[in-house]
PDB file of C-alpha atoms in Angstrom:
ATOM      1  CA  MET A 390       7.049  52.725 -61.413  1.00 48.00           C
ATOM      2  CA  ALA A 391       6.694  48.979 -62.168  1.00 50.00           C
ATOM      3  CA  LYS A 392       5.995  46.675 -59.273  1.00 48.00           C
ATOM      4  CA  SER A 393       8.683  44.186 -58.371  1.00 49.00           C
ATOM      5  CA  THR A 394       8.210  40.491 -59.027  1.00 49.00           C
ATOM      6  CA  THR A 395       7.998  39.818 -55.306  1.00 44.00           C
ATOM      7  CA  GLY A 396       5.340  42.481 -54.844  1.00 48.00           C
ATOM      8  CA  LYS A 397       3.223  40.989 -57.633  1.00 50.00           C
ATOM      9  CA  TRP A 398       3.504  37.521 -56.032  1.00 42.00           C
ATOM     10  CA  VAL A 399       2.428  38.759 -52.600  1.00 40.00           C
ATOM     11  CA  SER A 400      -0.503  40.641 -54.102  1.00 47.00           C
ATOM     12  CA  LYS A 401      -1.603  37.620 -56.043  1.00 48.00           C
ATOM     13  CA  VAL A 402      -1.546  35.315 -53.043  1.00 38.00           C
ATOM     14  CA  GLY A 403      -3.305  37.864 -50.868  1.00 45.00           C
ATOM     15  CA  ALA A 404      -6.055  38.339 -53.411  1.00 48.00           C
ATOM     16  CA  SER A 405      -6.654  34.660 -53.961  1.00 45.00           C
ATOM     17  CA  GLY A 406      -6.527  33.721 -50.315  1.00 46.00           C
ATOM     18  CA  GLY A 407      -3.888  31.085 -51.024  1.00 47.00           C
ATOM     19  CA  SER A 408      -3.420  28.518 -53.702  1.00 50.00           C
ATOM     20  CA  LYS A 409      -5.913  25.795 -54.527  1.00 51.00           C
ATOM     21  CA  ALA A 410      -3.572  23.225 -53.042  1.00 50.00           C
ATOM     22  CA  TYR A 411      -3.448  25.170 -49.753  1.00 46.00           C
ATOM     23  CA  LYS A 412      -7.247  25.417 -49.636  1.00 49.00           C
ATOM     24  CA  LYS A 413      -7.516  21.664 -50.064  1.00 51.00           C
ATOM     25  CA  THR A 414      -4.987  20.803 -47.348  1.00 51.00           C
ATOM     26  CA  ARG A 415      -6.076  23.383 -44.758  1.00 52.00           C
ATOM     27  CA  PRO A 416      -8.885  21.278 -43.217  1.00 59.00           C
ATOM     28  CA  SER A 417      -6.639  18.235 -42.741  1.00 58.00           C
ATOM     29  CA  ASN A 418      -3.891  20.363 -41.143  1.00 63.00           C
ATOM     30  CA  TYR A 419      -6.429  21.965 -38.830  1.00 61.00           C
ATOM     31  CA  TYR A 420      -7.854  18.662 -37.635  1.00 64.00           C
ATOM     32  CA  GLY A 421      -4.360  17.205 -37.323  1.00 64.00           C
ATOM     33  CA  ILE A 422      -3.325  20.016 -34.979  1.00 66.00           C
ATOM     34  CA  LEU A 423      -6.574  19.620 -33.042  1.00 64.00           C
ATOM     35  CA  ILE A 424      -5.873  15.907 -32.540  1.00 70.00           C
ATOM     36  CA  VAL A 425      -2.357  16.658 -31.282  1.00 54.00           C
ATOM     37  CA  VAL A 426      -3.719  19.194 -28.766  1.00 55.00           C
ATOM     38  CA  VAL A 427      -6.275  16.681 -27.503  1.00 57.00           C
ATOM     39  CA  LEU A 428      -3.632  13.967 -27.146  1.00 62.00           C
ATOM     40  CA  LEU A 429      -1.310  16.309 -25.232  1.00 54.00           C
ATOM     41  CA  GLY A 430      -4.136  17.283 -22.907  1.00 55.00           C
ATOM     42  CA  LEU A 431      -4.973  13.631 -22.286  1.00 56.00           C
ATOM     43  CA  ALA A 432      -1.324  12.810 -21.578  1.00 49.00           C
ATOM     44  CA  SER A 433      -1.081  15.698 -19.090  1.00 47.00           C
ATOM     45  CA  THR A 434      -4.209  14.494 -17.310  1.00 46.00           C
ATOM     46  CA  LEU A 435      -2.891  10.944 -17.042  1.00 46.00           C
ATOM     47  CA  LEU A 436       0.470  12.184 -15.760  1.00 40.00           C
ATOM     48  CA  ALA A 437      -1.208  14.367 -13.143  1.00 40.00           C
ATOM     49  CA  ARG A 438      -3.323  11.421 -12.041  1.00 45.00           C
ATOM     50  CA  TYR A 439      -0.235   9.207 -11.734  1.00 39.00           C
ATOM     51  CA  ASP A 440       1.602  11.830  -9.689  1.00 40.00           C
ATOM     52  CA  TYR A 441      -1.399  12.095  -7.372  1.00 38.00           C
ATOM     53  CA  GLN A 442      -1.626   8.336  -6.879  1.00 42.00           C
ATOM     54  CA  HIS A 443       2.154   7.892  -6.597  1.00 40.00           C
ATOM     55  CA  PRO A 444       3.371  10.971  -4.755  1.00 44.00           C
ATOM     56  CA  ALA A 445       7.070  11.667  -4.544  1.00 43.00           C
ATOM     57  CA  SER A 446       8.625  11.787  -1.124  1.00 47.00           C
ATOM     58  CA  ALA A 447       7.592  14.960   0.614  1.00 55.00           C
ATOM     59  CA  THR A 448      11.026  15.541   2.077  1.00 58.00           C
ATOM     60  CA  THR A 449      14.409  15.498   0.485  1.00 57.00           C
ATOM     61  CA  GLY A 450      17.932  15.109   1.760  1.00 71.00           C
ATOM     62  CA  PRO A 451      19.654  12.252   3.586  1.00 87.00           C
ATOM     63  CA  ALA A 452      17.535   9.516   5.114  1.00 90.00           C
ATOM     64  CA  PRO A 453      18.190   8.114   8.599  1.00 94.00           C
ATOM     65  CA  THR A 454      20.147   4.871   8.706  1.00 95.00           C
ATOM     66  CA  VAL A 455      20.564   2.215  11.362  1.00 95.00           C
ATOM     67  CA  GLY A 456      22.875   3.600  14.016  1.00 93.00           C
ATOM     68  CA  THR A 457      21.935   7.261  13.613  1.00 94.00           C
ATOM     69  CA  THR A 458      19.727   9.207  15.999  1.00 96.00           C
ATOM     70  CA  TRP A 459      17.660  12.201  14.945  1.00 97.00           C
ATOM     71  CA  PHE A 460      14.904  14.111  16.649  1.00 98.00           C
ATOM     72  CA  ALA A 461      11.662  15.652  15.417  1.00 98.00           C
ATOM     73  CA  SER A 462       8.856  17.578  17.096  1.00 98.00           C
ATOM     74  CA  LEU A 463       5.171  16.703  17.045  1.00 98.00           C
ATOM     75  CA  SER A 464       1.800  18.317  17.567  1.00 98.00           C
ATOM     76  CA  VAL A 465      -1.670  16.808  17.262  1.00 98.00           C
ATOM     77  CA  GLU A 466      -4.546  19.133  16.426  1.00 98.00           C
ATOM     78  CA  ALA A 467      -8.290  18.555  16.236  1.00 98.00           C
ATOM     79  CA  CYS A 468     -10.734  21.208  15.056  1.00 98.00           C
ATOM     80  CA  GLY A 469      -8.197  23.981  15.618  1.00 97.00           C
ATOM     81  CA  GLU A 470      -7.184  22.947  19.125  1.00 97.00           C
ATOM     82  CA  ALA A 471      -3.971  21.218  20.217  1.00 97.00           C
ATOM     83  CA  LEU A 472      -4.472  17.853  21.917  1.00 97.00           C
ATOM     84  CA  PRO A 473      -2.449  16.656  24.934  1.00 96.00           C
ATOM     85  CA  TYR A 474       1.024  15.274  24.299  1.00 97.00           C
ATOM     86  CA  LEU A 475       1.298  11.614  23.392  1.00 96.00           C
ATOM     87  CA  LYS A 476       2.448   9.265  26.107  1.00 94.00           C
ATOM     88  CA  SER A 477       6.231   8.944  26.028  1.00 94.00           C
ATOM     89  CA  ASP A 478       7.821   5.522  25.757  1.00 90.00           C
ATOM     90  CA  ALA A 479      11.591   5.805  25.647  1.00 85.00           C
ATOM     91  CA  THR A 480      11.928   2.043  26.200  1.00 87.00           C
ATOM     92  CA  ALA A 481      10.076   1.098  23.010  1.00 90.00           C
ATOM     93  CA  ILE A 482      11.985  -1.458  20.953  1.00 93.00           C
ATOM     94  CA  TYR A 483      11.192   0.208  17.646  1.00 95.00           C
ATOM     95  CA  GLY A 484      13.224   2.882  15.900  1.00 97.00           C
ATOM     96  CA  LEU A 485      10.488   5.533  15.882  1.00 97.00           C
ATOM     97  CA  LYS A 486       9.357   6.389  19.390  1.00 96.00           C
ATOM     98  CA  VAL A 487       7.793   9.179  21.421  1.00 97.00           C
ATOM     99  CA  LEU A 488       9.845  10.903  24.126  1.00 97.00           C
ATOM    100  CA  SER A 489       8.698  13.478  26.661  1.00 96.00           C
ATOM    101  CA  ASP A 490       7.161  16.768  25.476  1.00 98.00           C
ATOM    102  CA  ASN A 491       6.034  15.222  22.167  1.00 98.00           C
ATOM    103  CA  VAL A 492       9.545  14.784  20.823  1.00 98.00           C
ATOM    104  CA  ILE A 493      10.002  11.967  18.310  1.00 98.00           C
ATOM    105  CA  GLU A 494      13.228   9.984  18.390  1.00 97.00           C
ATOM    106  CA  VAL A 495      14.252   8.659  14.996  1.00 98.00           C
ATOM    107  CA  SER A 496      16.786   5.902  15.621  1.00 97.00           C
ATOM    108  CA  PRO A 497      16.201   3.136  13.056  1.00 97.00           C
ATOM    109  CA  VAL A 498      16.818  -0.432  14.179  1.00 96.00           C
ATOM    110  CA  ASN A 499      16.276  -2.285  10.898  1.00 96.00           C
ATOM    111  CA  ALA A 500      15.224  -1.877   7.273  1.00 95.00           C
ATOM    112  CA  ALA A 501      11.564  -1.419   8.221  1.00 95.00           C
ATOM    113  CA  ASP A 502      12.123   2.033   9.727  1.00 96.00           C
ATOM    114  CA  SER A 503      15.347   3.214   8.115  1.00 96.00           C
ATOM    115  CA  GLY A 504      16.144   4.997   4.865  1.00 95.00           C
ATOM    116  CA  ASN A 505      13.098   5.735   2.748  1.00 95.00           C
ATOM    117  CA  HIS A 506      10.975   3.638   5.119  1.00 96.00           C
ATOM    118  CA  ALA A 507      11.430   6.124   7.971  1.00 97.00           C
ATOM    119  CA  THR A 508       8.120   7.827   7.273  1.00 98.00           C
ATOM    120  CA  VAL A 509       5.267   9.284   9.276  1.00 98.00           C
ATOM    121  CA  SER A 510       3.166   6.337   8.173  1.00 98.00           C
ATOM    122  CA  GLN A 511       5.712   3.933   9.695  1.00 98.00           C
ATOM    123  CA  PHE A 512       5.652   6.025  12.863  1.00 98.00           C
ATOM    124  CA  GLY A 513       1.945   5.221  13.094  1.00 97.00           C
ATOM    125  CA  VAL A 514       2.736   1.531  12.778  1.00 97.00           C
ATOM    126  CA  GLU A 515       5.337   1.539  15.552  1.00 97.00           C
ATOM    127  CA  VAL A 516       3.515   3.613  18.187  1.00 96.00           C
ATOM    128  CA  LYS A 517       0.933   1.578  20.085  1.00 93.00           C
ATOM    129  CA  GLY A 518      -2.650   2.597  19.427  1.00 95.00           C
ATOM    130  CA  LEU A 519      -1.751   5.318  16.916  1.00 97.00           C
ATOM    131  CA  VAL A 520      -3.660   5.199  13.612  1.00 97.00           C
ATOM    132  CA  LEU A 521      -2.481   7.324  10.703  1.00 98.00           C
ATOM    133  CA  SER A 522      -3.962   7.245   7.213  1.00 98.00           C
ATOM    134  CA  SER A 523      -5.292   9.624   4.588  1.00 98.00           C
ATOM    135  CA  SER A 524      -8.801   9.270   5.988  1.00 98.00           C
ATOM    136  CA  GLU A 525      -8.372   8.508   9.695  1.00 98.00           C
ATOM    137  CA  LEU A 526      -6.398   9.924  12.609  1.00 98.00           C
ATOM    138  CA  GLY A 527      -6.566   7.897  15.803  1.00 98.00           C
ATOM    139  CA  ILE A 528      -4.776   9.073  18.957  1.00 97.00           C
ATOM    140  CA  PRO A 529      -4.123   6.379  21.586  1.00 95.00           C
ATOM    141  CA  SER A 530      -5.202   6.603  25.185  1.00 92.00           C
ATOM    142  CA  ALA A 531      -2.758   6.895  28.078  1.00 86.00           C
ATOM    143  CA  ALA A 532      -2.756   3.086  28.181  1.00 86.00           C
ATOM    144  CA  GLY A 533      -1.502   2.965  24.594  1.00 87.00           C
ATOM    145  CA  VAL A 534      -4.655   1.598  22.997  1.00 91.00           C
ATOM    146  CA  ALA A 535      -7.009   2.982  20.369  1.00 90.00           C
ATOM    147  CA  ASP A 536      -9.418   5.540  21.798  1.00 94.00           C
ATOM    148  CA  ALA A 537     -12.755   6.202  20.102  1.00 95.00           C
ATOM    149  CA  SER A 538     -13.051   9.620  21.734  1.00 94.00           C
ATOM    150  CA  THR A 539      -9.887  10.797  19.960  1.00 96.00           C
ATOM    151  CA  THR A 540     -10.374   9.071  16.624  1.00 98.00           C
ATOM    152  CA  TYR A 541     -11.259  11.343  13.708  1.00 98.00           C
ATOM    153  CA  ARG A 542     -12.427  10.428  10.219  1.00 98.00           C
ATOM    154  CA  ASN A 543     -12.941  12.432   7.049  1.00 98.00           C
ATOM    155  CA  GLY A 544     -16.432  13.851   6.771  1.00 98.00           C
ATOM    156  CA  GLU A 545     -17.161  14.009  10.485  1.00 98.00           C
ATOM    157  CA  ALA A 546     -18.238  17.310  12.040  1.00 98.00           C
ATOM    158  CA  CYS A 547     -16.265  19.154  14.691  1.00 98.00           C
ATOM    159  CA  PRO A 548     -17.872  19.237  18.174  1.00 96.00           C
ATOM    160  CA  THR A 549     -20.077  22.186  19.011  1.00 96.00           C
ATOM    161  CA  THR A 550     -17.666  23.134  21.789  1.00 95.00           C
ATOM    162  CA  SER A 551     -14.639  23.309  19.467  1.00 96.00           C
ATOM    163  CA  LYS A 552     -13.090  26.251  17.672  1.00 97.00           C
ATOM    164  CA  TYR A 553     -14.959  25.273  14.496  1.00 98.00           C
ATOM    165  CA  PRO A 554     -18.347  24.000  15.724  1.00 97.00           C
ATOM    166  CA  LYS A 555     -20.159  21.671  13.322  1.00 97.00           C
ATOM    167  CA  LYS A 556     -17.609  22.286  10.547  1.00 98.00           C
ATOM    168  CA  ILE A 557     -16.781  19.195   8.493  1.00 98.00           C
ATOM    169  CA  GLY A 558     -13.217  18.081   9.092  1.00 98.00           C
ATOM    170  CA  GLN A 559     -10.586  16.173   7.183  1.00 98.00           C
ATOM    171  CA  VAL A 560      -7.325  14.450   8.110  1.00 98.00           C
ATOM    172  CA  GLU A 561      -4.116  16.116   6.956  1.00 98.00           C
ATOM    173  CA  TYR A 562      -0.453  16.357   7.877  1.00 98.00           C
ATOM    174  CA  ALA A 563       1.457  19.635   7.987  1.00 98.00           C
ATOM    175  CA  TYR A 564       5.238  19.673   8.197  1.00 98.00           C
ATOM    176  CA  TRP A 565       8.169  22.057   8.284  1.00 98.00           C
ATOM    177  CA  THR A 566      11.623  20.833   7.248  1.00 96.00           C
ATOM    178  CA  SER A 567      13.617  23.837   8.496  1.00 94.00           C
ATOM    179  CA  PHE A 568      13.394  26.503  11.167  1.00 94.00           C
ATOM    180  CA  THR A 569      13.241  29.229   8.513  1.00 94.00           C
ATOM    181  CA  GLN A 570      10.169  27.698   6.838  1.00 96.00           C
ATOM    182  CA  LYS A 571       7.122  29.721   7.798  1.00 94.00           C
ATOM    183  CA  THR A 572       4.343  28.120   5.772  1.00 96.00           C
ATOM    184  CA  PRO A 573       3.983  24.349   6.132  1.00 98.00           C
ATOM    185  CA  LYS A 574       3.640  21.849   3.366  1.00 98.00           C
ATOM    186  CA  ILE A 575       0.386  19.945   3.755  1.00 98.00           C
ATOM    187  CA  THR A 576      -0.462  16.460   2.538  1.00 98.00           C
ATOM    188  CA  THR A 577      -3.087  13.809   3.224  1.00 98.00           C
ATOM    189  CA  ASN A 578      -0.612  10.977   2.703  1.00 98.00           C
ATOM    190  CA  PRO A 579       1.557  10.229   5.778  1.00 98.00           C
ATOM    191  CA  ALA A 580       3.638   7.758   3.775  1.00 98.00           C
ATOM    192  CA  SER A 581       4.953  10.603   1.626  1.00 97.00           C
ATOM    193  CA  ILE A 582       6.658  12.368   4.554  1.00 98.00           C
ATOM    194  CA  LYS A 583      10.141  11.095   5.353  1.00 97.00           C
ATOM    195  CA  PHE A 584      11.653  12.014   8.689  1.00 97.00           C
ATOM    196  CA  ALA A 585      14.431  14.574   8.593  1.00 96.00           C
ATOM    197  CA  GLN A 586      16.571  16.065  11.311  1.00 95.00           C
ATOM    198  CA  TYR A 587      14.556  18.742  13.163  1.00 97.00           C
ATOM    199  CA  LEU A 588      11.367  17.951  11.249  1.00 98.00           C
ATOM    200  CA  ARG A 589       8.328  19.687  12.752  1.00 98.00           C
ATOM    201  CA  LEU A 590       5.115  17.771  12.225  1.00 98.00           C
ATOM    202  CA  THR A 591       1.465  18.450  13.003  1.00 98.00           C
ATOM    203  CA  MET A 592      -1.090  15.701  12.531  1.00 98.00           C
ATOM    204  CA  ALA A 593      -4.462  17.395  12.215  1.00 98.00           C
ATOM    205  CA  PHE A 594      -8.178  16.967  11.789  1.00 98.00           C
ATOM    206  CA  ASP A 595      -9.415  20.363  10.672  1.00 98.00           C
ATOM    207  CA  PRO A 596     -11.999  21.915   8.351  1.00 98.00           C
ATOM    208  CA  LYS A 597     -10.823  22.431   4.798  1.00 96.00           C
ATOM    209  CA  GLY A 598      -8.760  25.590   4.411  1.00 96.00           C
ATOM    210  CA  VAL A 599      -7.476  25.663   7.998  1.00 97.00           C
ATOM    211  CA  THR A 600      -3.675  25.710   8.291  1.00 97.00           C
ATOM    212  CA  PRO A 601      -2.526  23.612  11.263  1.00 98.00           C
ATOM    213  CA  ALA A 602      -0.308  25.284  13.857  1.00 98.00           C
ATOM    214  CA  PRO A 603       3.296  24.078  14.286  1.00 98.00           C
ATOM    215  CA  PRO A 604       4.505  22.191  17.366  1.00 98.00           C
ATOM    216  CA  SER A 605       4.736  24.284  20.529  1.00 97.00           C
ATOM    217  CA  THR A 606       7.839  26.186  21.581  1.00 97.00           C
ATOM    218  CA  THR A 607       8.152  23.785  24.514  1.00 98.00           C
ATOM    219  CA  THR A 608       8.296  20.814  22.178  1.00 98.00           C
ATOM    220  CA  VAL A 609      10.767  22.452  19.787  1.00 98.00           C
ATOM    221  CA  ASN A 610      13.057  23.451  22.644  1.00 98.00           C
ATOM    222  CA  ALA A 611      12.895  19.916  24.013  1.00 98.00           C
ATOM    223  CA  MET A 612      13.781  18.553  20.573  1.00 98.00           C
ATOM    224  CA  VAL A 613      16.865  20.762  20.398  1.00 97.00           C
ATOM    225  CA  SER A 614      17.852  19.778  23.946  1.00 96.00           C
ATOM    226  CA  TYR A 615      17.593  16.087  23.101  1.00 96.00           C
ATOM    227  CA  GLU A 616      19.790  16.626  20.073  1.00 94.00           C
ATOM    228  CA  ALA A 617      22.376  18.577  22.083  1.00 93.00           C
ATOM    229  CA  SER A 618      22.451  15.849  24.724  1.00 91.00           C
ATOM    230  CA  SER A 619      22.805  13.149  22.088  1.00 87.00           C
ATOM    231  CA  ALA A 620      25.618  15.025  20.352  1.00 82.00           C
ATOM    232  CA  THR A 621      27.475  15.450  23.642  1.00 78.00           C
ATOM    233  CA  THR A 622      27.189  11.758  24.374  1.00 71.00           C
ATOM    234  CA  THR A 623      28.394  10.622  20.965  1.00 62.00           C
ATOM    235  CA  THR A 624      31.301  13.042  20.838  1.00 57.00           C
ATOM    236  CA  THR A 625      32.693  12.295  24.303  1.00 52.00           C
ATOM    237  CA  ALA A 626      36.441  12.507  24.151  1.00 40.00           C
ATOM    238  CA  VAL A 627      38.069   9.136  23.816  1.00 42.00           C
ATOM    239  CA  THR A 628      40.741   8.618  26.433  1.00 44.00           C
ATOM    240  CA  THR A 629      43.839   7.174  24.872  1.00 42.00           C
ATOM    241  CA  THR A 630      45.877   5.017  27.223  1.00 42.00           C
ATOM    242  CA  THR A 631      49.500   4.554  26.345  1.00 43.00           C
ATOM    243  CA  ALA A 632      50.903   1.452  27.886  1.00 47.00           C
ATOM    244  CA  ALA A 633      54.141   2.069  29.694  1.00 47.00           C
ATOM    245  CA  THR A 634      57.027   0.341  28.014  1.00 46.00           C
ATOM    246  CA  PRO A 635      58.900  -1.618  30.646  1.00 49.00           C
ATOM    247  CA  THR A 636      62.613  -0.957  30.774  1.00 48.00           C
ATOM    248  CA  THR A 637      64.629  -4.072  31.319  1.00 46.00           C
ATOM    249  CA  THR A 638      68.181  -3.703  32.529  1.00 48.00           C
ATOM    250  CA  ALA A 639      70.259  -6.740  31.874  1.00 47.00           C
ATOM    251  CA  PRO A 640      72.250  -7.767  34.942  1.00 47.00           C
ATOM    252  CA  THR A 641      75.976  -7.135  34.737  1.00 47.00           C
ATOM    253  CA  THR A 642      77.930 -10.333  35.111  1.00 44.00           C
ATOM    254  CA  THR A 643      81.499 -10.057  36.370  1.00 44.00           C
ATOM    255  CA  THR A 644      83.681 -12.976  35.626  1.00 43.00           C
ATOM    256  CA  THR A 645      86.830 -13.347  37.717  1.00 41.00           C
ATOM    257  CA  ALA A 646      89.466 -15.553  36.239  1.00 44.00           C
ATOM    258  CA  LYS A 647      90.859 -18.129  38.622  1.00 45.00           C
ATOM    259  CA  GLY A 648      94.496 -17.763  39.473  1.00 44.00           C
TER     260      GLY A 648
END
């Protein structure tokens, strides 16, 4: 049986390994593809570097505005151990302040701490003696000033009496944006975390690989209580007073004709 024309063509190409023209162009096509792959890899690297240096906001959703009041809960951890609560200052003039039991009140007063500026980094600016950065975590003393004994920097070793003796620590921030979230998101950039209603935040100095613990049950319960109290205050029933409409009765005048 004679072979079909198509069969002869396939056999011919297979035997020759491709036409002369194909053999001549194959090297240029190969190097062209290689160049494209290299360029794509370079672009991906540059994009990843940009994303690292310009992180997107770590939280999503509505941002607090002037006139609103939200609450968040806080914990501070060093070498695996929770530190004492920060000193409360409900009279602070700023919009980000510490209340009792390590509750944070988020009640912006101007553009500096509202909207996208209501961040953990701004919280560090507004609380006296508190230092927050990607490389340093400084907890103020009871007097509200910087305290060397509770200032931690990347590369320092944990005390021998701590949970992780002599382990090298690093500053990081763990946060939970909902009560159902079990595993925290962790970042080294406090400016990337925007405050959200019921945000749980742990500022930590721990060895690499250690997951910070969330705020205590006491703090979370206090946060919820503050919110409930605030909601009750703002939704107090407005008493509507209806002014009584005076009823005026015109006097009846009787005119008697003279006789």
